[in-house]
Coordinates of C-alpha atoms and ligand atoms in Angstrom, one line a residue:
X1 CA 113.7 114.7 53.4
X2 CA 112.7 115.6 56.9
X3 CA 115.0 118.1 58.2
X4 CA 115.4 119.5 61.7
X5 CA 117.8 122.5 62.4
X6 CA 118.8 124.0 65.5
X7 CA 115.6 122.9 67.4
X8 CA 115.1 124.3 70.8
X9 CA 112.4 123.5 73.4
X10 CA 111.7 124.8 76.8
X11 CA 109.2 124.1 79.5
X12 CA 109.0 127.4 81.2
X13 CA 112.6 128.0 82.4
X14 CA 113.5 124.5 81.8
X15 CA 115.4 123.8 78.5
X16 CA 114.6 120.4 77.2
X17 CA 116.2 120.9 73.7
X18 CA 119.2 123.1 73.1
X19 CA 119.8 123.1 69.4
X20 CA 119.1 119.8 67.9
X21 CA 119.9 119.1 64.1
X22 CA 119.1 116.0 62.3
X23 CA 117.7 114.6 59.1
X24 CA 115.7 111.5 57.7
X25 CA 115.6 110.5 54.1
X26 CA 112.8 108.6 52.5
X27 CA 112.9 104.9 53.0
X28 CA 115.5 105.2 56.0
X29 CA 115.2 104.3 59.5
X30 CA 116.9 106.8 62.0
X31 CA 117.0 106.1 65.6
X32 CA 117.4 108.5 68.5
X33 CA 119.1 106.9 71.5
X34 CA 119.2 108.7 74.8
X35 CA 118.8 108.2 78.7
X36 CA 115.6 109.1 80.5
X37 CA 115.1 112.8 80.4
X38 CA 117.5 113.5 77.5
X39 CA 114.7 115.0 75.5
X40 CA 113.7 112.4 73.0
X41 CA 109.9 112.6 73.5
X42 CA 110.2 116.4 73.4
X43 CA 111.9 116.3 70.1
X44 CA 109.2 114.1 68.5
X45 CA 106.4 116.2 70.0
X46 CA 108.2 119.5 68.6
X47 CA 108.4 117.9 65.2
X48 CA 104.8 116.8 65.3
X49 CA 103.5 120.2 66.5
X50 CA 102.2 118.8 69.9
X51 CA 104.9 120.1 72.2
X52 CA 103.5 121.9 75.4
X53 CA 106.7 123.9 75.7
X54 CA 108.0 126.8 73.7
X55 CA 109.7 125.6 70.4
X56 CA 112.1 127.4 68.2
X57 CA 114.3 126.4 65.2
X58 CA 113.4 124.8 61.9
X59 CA 111.5 121.7 60.9
X60 CA 111.0 121.0 57.2
X61 CA 109.4 118.2 55.3
X62 CA 110.1 118.1 51.6
X63 CA 110.9 121.8 51.8
X64 CA 107.8 122.8 53.7
X65 CA 108.2 124.4 57.0
X66 CA 106.2 122.6 59.6
X67 CA 107.0 124.6 62.7
X68 CA 104.1 126.5 64.0
X69 CA 101.6 124.5 62.0
X70 CA 98.7 122.8 63.7
X71 CA 99.1 119.1 64.3
X72 CA 96.4 117.9 61.8
X73 CA 98.1 120.1 59.2
X74 CA 101.4 118.4 59.8
X75 CA 99.7 115.0 59.4
X76 CA 98.2 116.3 56.3
X77 CA 101.7 117.1 55.0
X78 CA 102.7 113.5 55.6
X79 CA 104.1 113.3 59.0
X80 CA 102.5 110.8 61.4
X81 CA 103.3 110.1 65.1
X82 CA 102.8 106.9 67.0
X83 CA 103.1 108.4 70.7
X84 CA 104.5 106.9 73.7
X85 CA 101.8 104.6 75.2
X86 CA 100.3 104.0 71.7
X87 CA 97.3 106.3 72.1
X88 CA 94.8 103.9 70.6
X89 CA 91.1 104.1 71.4
X90 CA 90.7 100.9 73.8
X91 CA 87.0 100.7 73.6
X92 CA 86.8 100.8 69.9
X93 CA 87.4 97.8 67.5
X94 CA 90.6 97.4 65.4
X95 CA 88.7 98.4 62.2
X96 CA 87.3 101.7 64.0
X97 CA 90.8 102.6 65.2
X98 CA 92.2 102.2 61.7
X99 CA 89.4 104.2 60.1
X100 CA 90.1 107.2 62.7
X101 CA 93.6 107.2 61.4
X102 CA 92.4 108.3 58.0
X103 CA 90.7 111.6 59.2
X104 CA 92.6 113.9 57.0
X105 CA 91.1 114.9 53.6
X106 CA 94.1 113.4 51.7
X107 CA 94.1 110.2 53.8
X108 CA 90.3 109.9 53.4
X109 CA 90.7 109.9 49.6
X110 CA 93.0 107.1 49.8
X111 CA 91.5 105.1 52.7
X112 CA 90.8 101.9 50.8
X113 CA 94.4 101.7 49.5
X114 CA 95.9 102.6 52.9
X115 CA 93.9 100.0 54.6
X116 CA 95.0 97.4 52.1
X117 CA 98.6 98.5 52.8
X118 CA 98.2 98.3 56.5
X119 CA 96.6 94.9 56.4
X120 CA 99.4 93.5 54.1
X121 CA 102.0 94.8 56.7
X122 CA 100.0 93.5 59.7
X123 CA 97.8 90.5 58.6
X124 CA 96.8 90.0 62.2
X125 CA 94.9 93.2 62.2
X126 CA 92.7 91.9 59.3
X127 CA 92.0 88.8 61.2
X128 CA 91.1 90.8 64.3
X129 CA 89.1 93.7 62.6
X130 CA 86.1 93.3 64.9
X131 CA 88.0 92.8 68.2
X132 CA 87.8 95.5 70.8
X133 CA 91.4 96.8 71.2
X134 CA 91.3 96.8 74.9
X135 CA 91.2 93.0 74.9
X136 CA 94.3 92.7 72.7
X137 CA 97.9 91.9 73.9
X138 CA 100.4 94.8 74.2
X139 CA 102.1 93.8 71.0
X140 CA 98.8 93.6 69.1
X141 CA 97.7 97.0 70.4
X142 CA 101.2 98.4 69.3
X143 CA 100.4 97.1 65.7
X144 CA 97.0 98.8 65.8
X145 CA 98.8 102.1 66.9
X146 CA 101.3 101.8 63.9
X147 CA 98.5 100.8 61.6
X148 CA 96.3 103.6 62.6
X149 CA 99.3 106.1 61.9
X150 CA 99.9 104.4 58.6
X151 CA 96.3 105.0 57.7
X152 CA 97.1 108.7 57.5
X153 CA 99.2 107.8 54.4
X154 CA 102.3 109.1 55.8
X155 CA 105.7 109.9 54.0
X156 CA 107.5 109.9 57.4
X157 CA 106.6 107.9 60.5
X158 CA 107.8 108.9 63.9
X159 CA 107.6 106.5 66.9
X160 CA 108.1 107.2 70.5
X161 CA 109.4 104.0 72.3
X162 CA 107.2 101.6 70.5
X163 CA 109.0 98.5 72.1
X164 CA 108.1 99.8 75.7
X165 CA 106.5 97.0 77.7
X166 CA 106.7 94.3 75.0
X167 CA 108.3 91.0 75.5
X168 CA 111.5 90.2 73.6
X169 CA 109.7 88.1 71.1
X170 CA 107.0 90.8 70.4
X171 CA 109.9 93.5 70.3
X172 CA 111.6 91.5 67.5
X173 CA 108.2 91.2 65.6
X174 CA 107.8 95.0 66.0
X175 CA 111.2 96.0 64.7
X176 CA 110.6 93.6 61.9
X177 CA 107.4 95.2 60.9
X178 CA 109.3 98.6 60.9
X179 CA 111.6 97.3 58.4
X180 CA 108.6 96.5 56.2
X181 CA 107.3 100.1 56.7
X182 CA 110.7 101.2 55.6
X183 CA 110.7 98.9 52.6
X184 CA 107.4 100.6 51.6
X185 CA 109.5 103.8 51.0
X186 CA 108.4 105.4 54.3
X187 CA 111.1 107.3 56.3
X188 CA 111.1 106.2 60.0
X189 CA 112.3 108.4 62.8
X190 CA 112.3 106.0 66.0
X191 CA 113.1 107.0 69.5
X192 CA 114.1 104.0 71.5
X193 CA 115.7 102.9 74.7
X194 CA 116.1 99.4 73.2
X195 CA 119.4 100.2 71.6
X196 CA 120.4 96.8 70.6
X197 CA 117.5 95.8 68.5
X198 CA 116.8 99.3 67.3
X199 CA 120.4 99.7 66.0
X200 CA 120.1 96.4 64.3
X201 CA 117.3 97.6 62.0
X202 CA 118.4 101.2 61.8
X203 CA 120.4 102.9 59.0
X204 CA 121.7 105.8 61.1
X205 CA 121.5 106.9 64.8
X206 CA 121.8 110.0 66.8
X207 CA 122.9 110.0 70.5
X208 CA 120.9 112.6 72.5
X209 CA 122.2 113.8 75.8
X210 CA 120.7 116.7 77.9
X211 CA 118.8 118.1 75.0
X212 CA 121.6 118.1 72.4
X213 CA 123.0 115.7 69.9
X214 CA 126.4 114.4 71.2
X215 CA 127.1 111.8 68.5
X216 CA 125.8 110.6 65.2
X217 CA 126.7 108.0 62.7
X218 CA 125.7 104.9 60.8
X219 CA 123.9 102.3 62.9
X220 CA 126.4 99.6 62.3
X221 CA 129.4 101.8 63.3
X222 CA 127.6 102.9 66.5
X223 CA 126.9 99.3 67.4
X224 CA 130.7 98.7 67.5
X225 CA 131.6 102.0 69.2
X226 CA 133.0 101.2 72.7
X227 CA 131.6 104.4 74.1
X228 CA 128.1 103.5 72.7
X229 CA 128.4 100.0 74.0
X230 CA 129.3 101.1 77.4
X231 CA 126.5 103.7 77.6
X232 CA 123.7 102.0 75.6
X233 CA 124.7 98.3 75.2
X234 CA 125.6 97.4 78.7
X235 CA 129.4 97.2 77.7
X236 CA 128.7 93.4 77.1
X237 CA 130.3 93.4 73.8
X238 CA 133.5 95.1 74.9
X239 CA 133.8 92.7 77.7
X240 CA 133.7 89.8 75.5
X241 CA 130.2 88.7 77.1
X242 CA 127.2 87.4 75.2
X243 CA 124.9 90.4 74.4
X244 CA 122.1 91.2 76.6
X245 CA 119.1 93.6 76.2
X246 CA 120.6 97.0 76.3
X247 CA 119.2 100.1 77.8
X248 CA 120.8 103.6 78.1
X249 CA 119.3 103.9 81.5
X250 CA 121.3 100.9 82.6
X251 CA 124.8 101.8 83.6
X252 CA 127.2 99.2 84.5
X253 CA 127.5 99.2 88.3
X254 CA 130.8 100.1 89.8
X255 CA 132.9 97.0 90.8
X256 CA 132.8 98.0 94.5
X257 CA 129.0 98.2 94.4
X258 CA 128.5 94.8 92.7
X259 CA 127.2 92.2 95.1
X260 CA 129.4 89.0 95.1
X261 CA 127.8 86.0 93.6
X262 CA 126.4 83.4 96.1
X263 CA 129.4 81.1 95.5
X264 CA 131.8 84.1 96.5
X265 CA 129.8 85.2 99.4
X266 CA 131.7 84.4 102.6
X267 CA 129.7 82.1 105.0
X268 CA 127.9 84.0 107.8
X269 CA 129.4 83.4 111.3
X270 CA 128.2 80.3 112.8
X271 CA 126.0 80.8 115.9
X272 CA 127.1 79.3 119.0
X273 CA 125.4 76.0 120.3
X274 CA 124.3 73.1 118.2
X275 CA 123.7 73.6 114.5
X276 CA 120.4 72.9 112.9
X277 CA 121.9 69.7 111.4
X278 CA 123.0 68.6 114.8
X279 CA 119.5 69.2 116.3
X280 CA 117.9 67.5 113.5
X281 CA 120.2 64.4 114.0
X282 CA 119.6 64.2 117.8
X283 CA 115.7 64.7 117.2
X284 CA 115.7 61.9 114.8
X285 CA 117.7 59.7 117.2
X286 CA 115.2 60.3 120.0
X287 CA 112.3 59.4 117.9
X288 CA 114.0 56.2 116.8
X289 CA 114.7 55.0 120.4
X290 CA 111.9 54.2 122.9
X291 CA 111.1 56.7 125.5
X292 CA 112.9 56.3 128.8
X293 CA 111.3 54.2 131.3
X294 CA 110.6 55.3 134.9
X295 CA 112.7 53.7 137.6
X296 CA 110.9 50.5 138.9
X297 CA 109.1 51.0 142.2
X298 CA 109.3 48.2 144.6
X299 CA 106.7 45.4 144.2
X300 CA 105.4 45.9 147.6
X301 CA 103.4 49.1 148.2
X302 CA 105.5 51.9 149.2
X303 CA 104.4 55.4 149.6
X304 CA 107.9 56.8 149.2
X305 CA 108.0 55.5 145.6
X306 CA 104.7 56.4 143.9
X307 CA 104.5 55.6 140.2
X308 CA 104.4 58.5 138.0
X309 CA 100.8 59.8 137.3
X310 CA 99.5 61.7 134.3
X311 CA 99.7 65.3 135.0
X312 CA 96.0 65.9 134.5
X313 CA 93.9 65.1 137.6
X314 CA 91.4 62.5 136.9
X315 CA 88.0 62.2 138.6
X316 CA 87.5 59.1 140.7
X317 CA 86.4 56.2 138.6
X318 CA 84.2 53.5 139.6
X319 CA 85.3 51.1 136.7
X320 CA 88.7 50.0 135.6
X321 CA 90.5 52.5 133.4
X322 CA 89.5 51.9 129.7
X323 CA 92.4 50.7 127.4
X324 CA 92.5 54.1 126.0
X325 CA 94.0 55.7 129.1
X326 CA 97.6 56.5 129.0
X327 CA 99.6 53.5 130.2
X328 CA 101.2 53.7 133.6
X329 CA 104.9 53.5 133.8
X330 CA 105.0 50.4 136.1
X331 CA 107.7 47.8 135.4
X332 CA 105.0 45.1 135.0
X333 CA 102.7 47.3 132.7
X334 CA 100.5 45.3 130.8
X335 CA 98.7 46.1 127.5
X336 CA 95.6 48.2 128.0
X337 CA 97.1 50.5 130.5
X338 CA 96.9 48.2 133.5
X339 CA 99.7 47.1 135.9
X340 CA 100.4 43.7 137.5
X341 CA 99.9 45.2 140.9
X342 CA 96.7 46.7 140.0
X343 CA 95.4 43.5 138.6
X344 CA 96.3 41.6 141.9
X345 CA 94.6 44.2 143.9
X346 CA 91.5 44.0 141.7
X347 CA 91.5 40.2 141.7
X348 CA 91.7 40.0 145.5
X349 CA 88.8 42.4 145.8
X350 CA 86.8 40.4 143.3
X351 CA 87.4 37.3 145.3
X352 CA 86.4 38.9 148.6
X353 CA 83.1 40.2 147.0
X354 CA 82.3 36.8 145.6
X355 CA 83.2 34.7 148.7
X356 CA 83.1 37.2 151.5
X357 CA 85.7 36.9 154.3
X358 CA 87.2 39.2 156.7
X359 CA 90.5 39.3 155.4
X360 CA 91.7 42.9 155.2
X361 CA 91.4 44.8 152.1
X362 CA 94.5 44.8 150.0
X363 CA 96.7 47.8 150.2
X364 CA 96.2 50.5 147.6
X365 CA 98.2 50.1 144.6
X366 CA 101.0 52.4 144.5
X367 CA 99.7 53.4 141.0
X368 CA 96.4 54.6 142.2
X369 CA 95.0 57.1 144.7
X370 CA 91.7 55.5 144.8
X371 CA 90.4 55.2 148.3
X372 CA 90.0 51.6 149.4
X373 CA 86.9 52.2 151.3
X374 CA 85.1 53.3 148.2
X375 CA 86.7 50.8 145.9
X376 CA 84.4 48.9 143.9
X377 CA 85.1 45.8 141.9
X378 CA 86.2 46.9 138.5
X379 CA 84.7 45.1 135.5
X380 CA 87.9 44.1 134.0
X381 CA 88.0 44.5 130.3
X382 CA 89.7 41.3 129.6
X383 CA 88.7 41.6 126.1
X384 CA 91.4 44.4 125.8
X385 CA 94.0 41.9 126.9
X386 CA 95.4 39.5 124.4
X387 CA 97.2 36.3 124.3
X388 CA 99.7 35.8 127.1
X389 CA 98.6 38.7 129.1
X390 CA 95.0 37.1 129.2
X391 CA 96.4 33.8 130.3
X392 CA 98.5 35.3 132.9
X393 CA 95.6 37.2 134.4
X394 CA 93.5 34.1 134.6
X395 CA 96.3 32.2 136.3
X396 CA 96.6 34.9 138.9
X397 CA 92.9 35.1 139.5
X398 CA 92.7 31.3 140.0
X399 CA 95.7 31.4 142.3
X400 CA 94.3 34.0 144.4
X401 CA 90.8 32.5 144.6
X402 CA 92.3 29.1 145.6
X403 CA 94.2 30.7 148.3
X404 CA 91.2 32.6 149.6
X405 CA 89.1 29.4 149.7
X406 CA 91.8 27.6 151.5
X407 CA 92.0 30.4 154.1
X408 CA 88.3 30.2 154.6
X409 CA 88.3 26.4 155.1
X410 CA 91.1 26.5 157.4
X411 CA 90.3 25.4 161.1
X412 CA 92.9 25.1 163.8
X413 CA 93.6 21.5 164.6
X414 CA 93.1 21.2 168.4
X415 CA 95.1 18.1 168.4
X416 CA 98.1 19.7 167.1
X417 CA 100.5 21.2 169.3
X418 CA 102.7 23.9 168.3
X419 CA 105.6 23.3 170.7
X420 CA 105.8 27.0 171.5
Ligands
ATP1 N1 105.2 118.8 79.8 C1 106.4 119.1 80.5 N2 106.5 120.1 81.4 C2 107.6 120.3 82.0 N3 108.7 119.7 81.8 C3 108.7 118.6 80.9 C4 107.5 118.4 80.1 N4 107.7 117.2 79.4 C5 109.0 117.0 79.6 N5 109.6 117.7 80.5 C6 111.0 117.7 80.9 O1 111.8 117.9 79.8 C7 113.0 117.0 79.9 C8 113.0 116.0 78.7 O2 111.8 115.3 78.9 P1 111.5 114.2 77.7 O3 110.3 113.5 78.0 O4 111.6 114.8 76.4 O5 112.6 113.1 77.9 P2 112.8 111.7 77.2 O6 114.3 111.6 76.8 O7 111.7 111.5 76.3 O8 112.7 110.9 78.6 P3 112.1 109.4 78.7 O9 112.9 108.4 78.0 O10 112.1 109.1 80.3 O11 110.7 109.5 78.3 C9 112.9 116.4 81.1 O12 113.6 117.1 82.1 C10 111.4 116.4 81.5 O13 111.2 116.4 82.9

């Protein structure tokens, strides 16, 4: 039997354990539950002879007093520790780590048998013998740590939070492997924060608070104890809720501090002005309808009603605007960015250039600022005009040219009297 009586430990003036008593029988799993800082690690270190603080009391294994023994002697007596954080050699292989576990004379004598037992417990370690431990998963590394401790051929195995950092599935595997260790007749002293799973595999449990045992009992009884449920199991069972991963560090939040669920949360005050939905609807509506057209200027040139121009100032052009130019907003706008009035002016100028004549130049288009004096006949890109627009343009050109020819051919009839 592993027996601890009135164990005290202090780091300087700080007492970490103030008189702890417990026992572990062969082939039994005993779990120590406690919140952060309760003294769990100090207890295991004090039992294993590696506590940095001052330790007093009694630790006996099969009647032999362990307190004051060097750690390697304690291992030789049959007590092995799997420390928090595993303590494996990450750059060594699985086989090398296991071999280092059998460093005591007694363990070395039985190394082959111990290895056989470890590989039966953890077949995966056999498959991965040559793998460097650093490259293994957290759960696998934890197996290596337990396997290495088992290589010392212990009678009692102590473990400090072995489930720390493991996924729920790996936790389950780990606790199951501890049952296998127990079934091999080894006593297990387990420090855990995972109360639910550790109580599920444990025979007995102790509750440690502020360096002292406040409660002990059979694991099955503690699992149903309302006080234990509230402190270590999240109070889920007592509330009739499905069980969740329990942690003693997790205390149920006071009702007032609990945030309401999104469904219960009151809607935030609505800002004044249109809502995002309204803005989206109006934006979609404006996209669907054509842009507003500018008011129609009079057909005749009128300086007071200039057509809207693009904001960007354009350099004077010597040719007609290419079709890619932004369309002007004239009521008679044609495809290709031209307007009917522009076309009339340009056709008239073309007629003058071809046939000569002294008729005054056409007034500038309201849609253009090009000075008439420097106006050159634009090369109309009729290819850009299609279908009806093209025909319409040709008709206008023909009409204008016919009118010009008639004007040139006109001679006053001397025989005709006007009667004025
Ligand atoms: N080496 C140390 N030097 C000084 N104080 C220490 C030392 N180790 C632990 N303590 C203190 O002793 C108390 C118990 O620590 P211990 O690590 O044993 O608690 P624990 O229950 O294992 O906590 P945890 O679950 O967080 O690991 C704590 O107040 C801690 O700050």
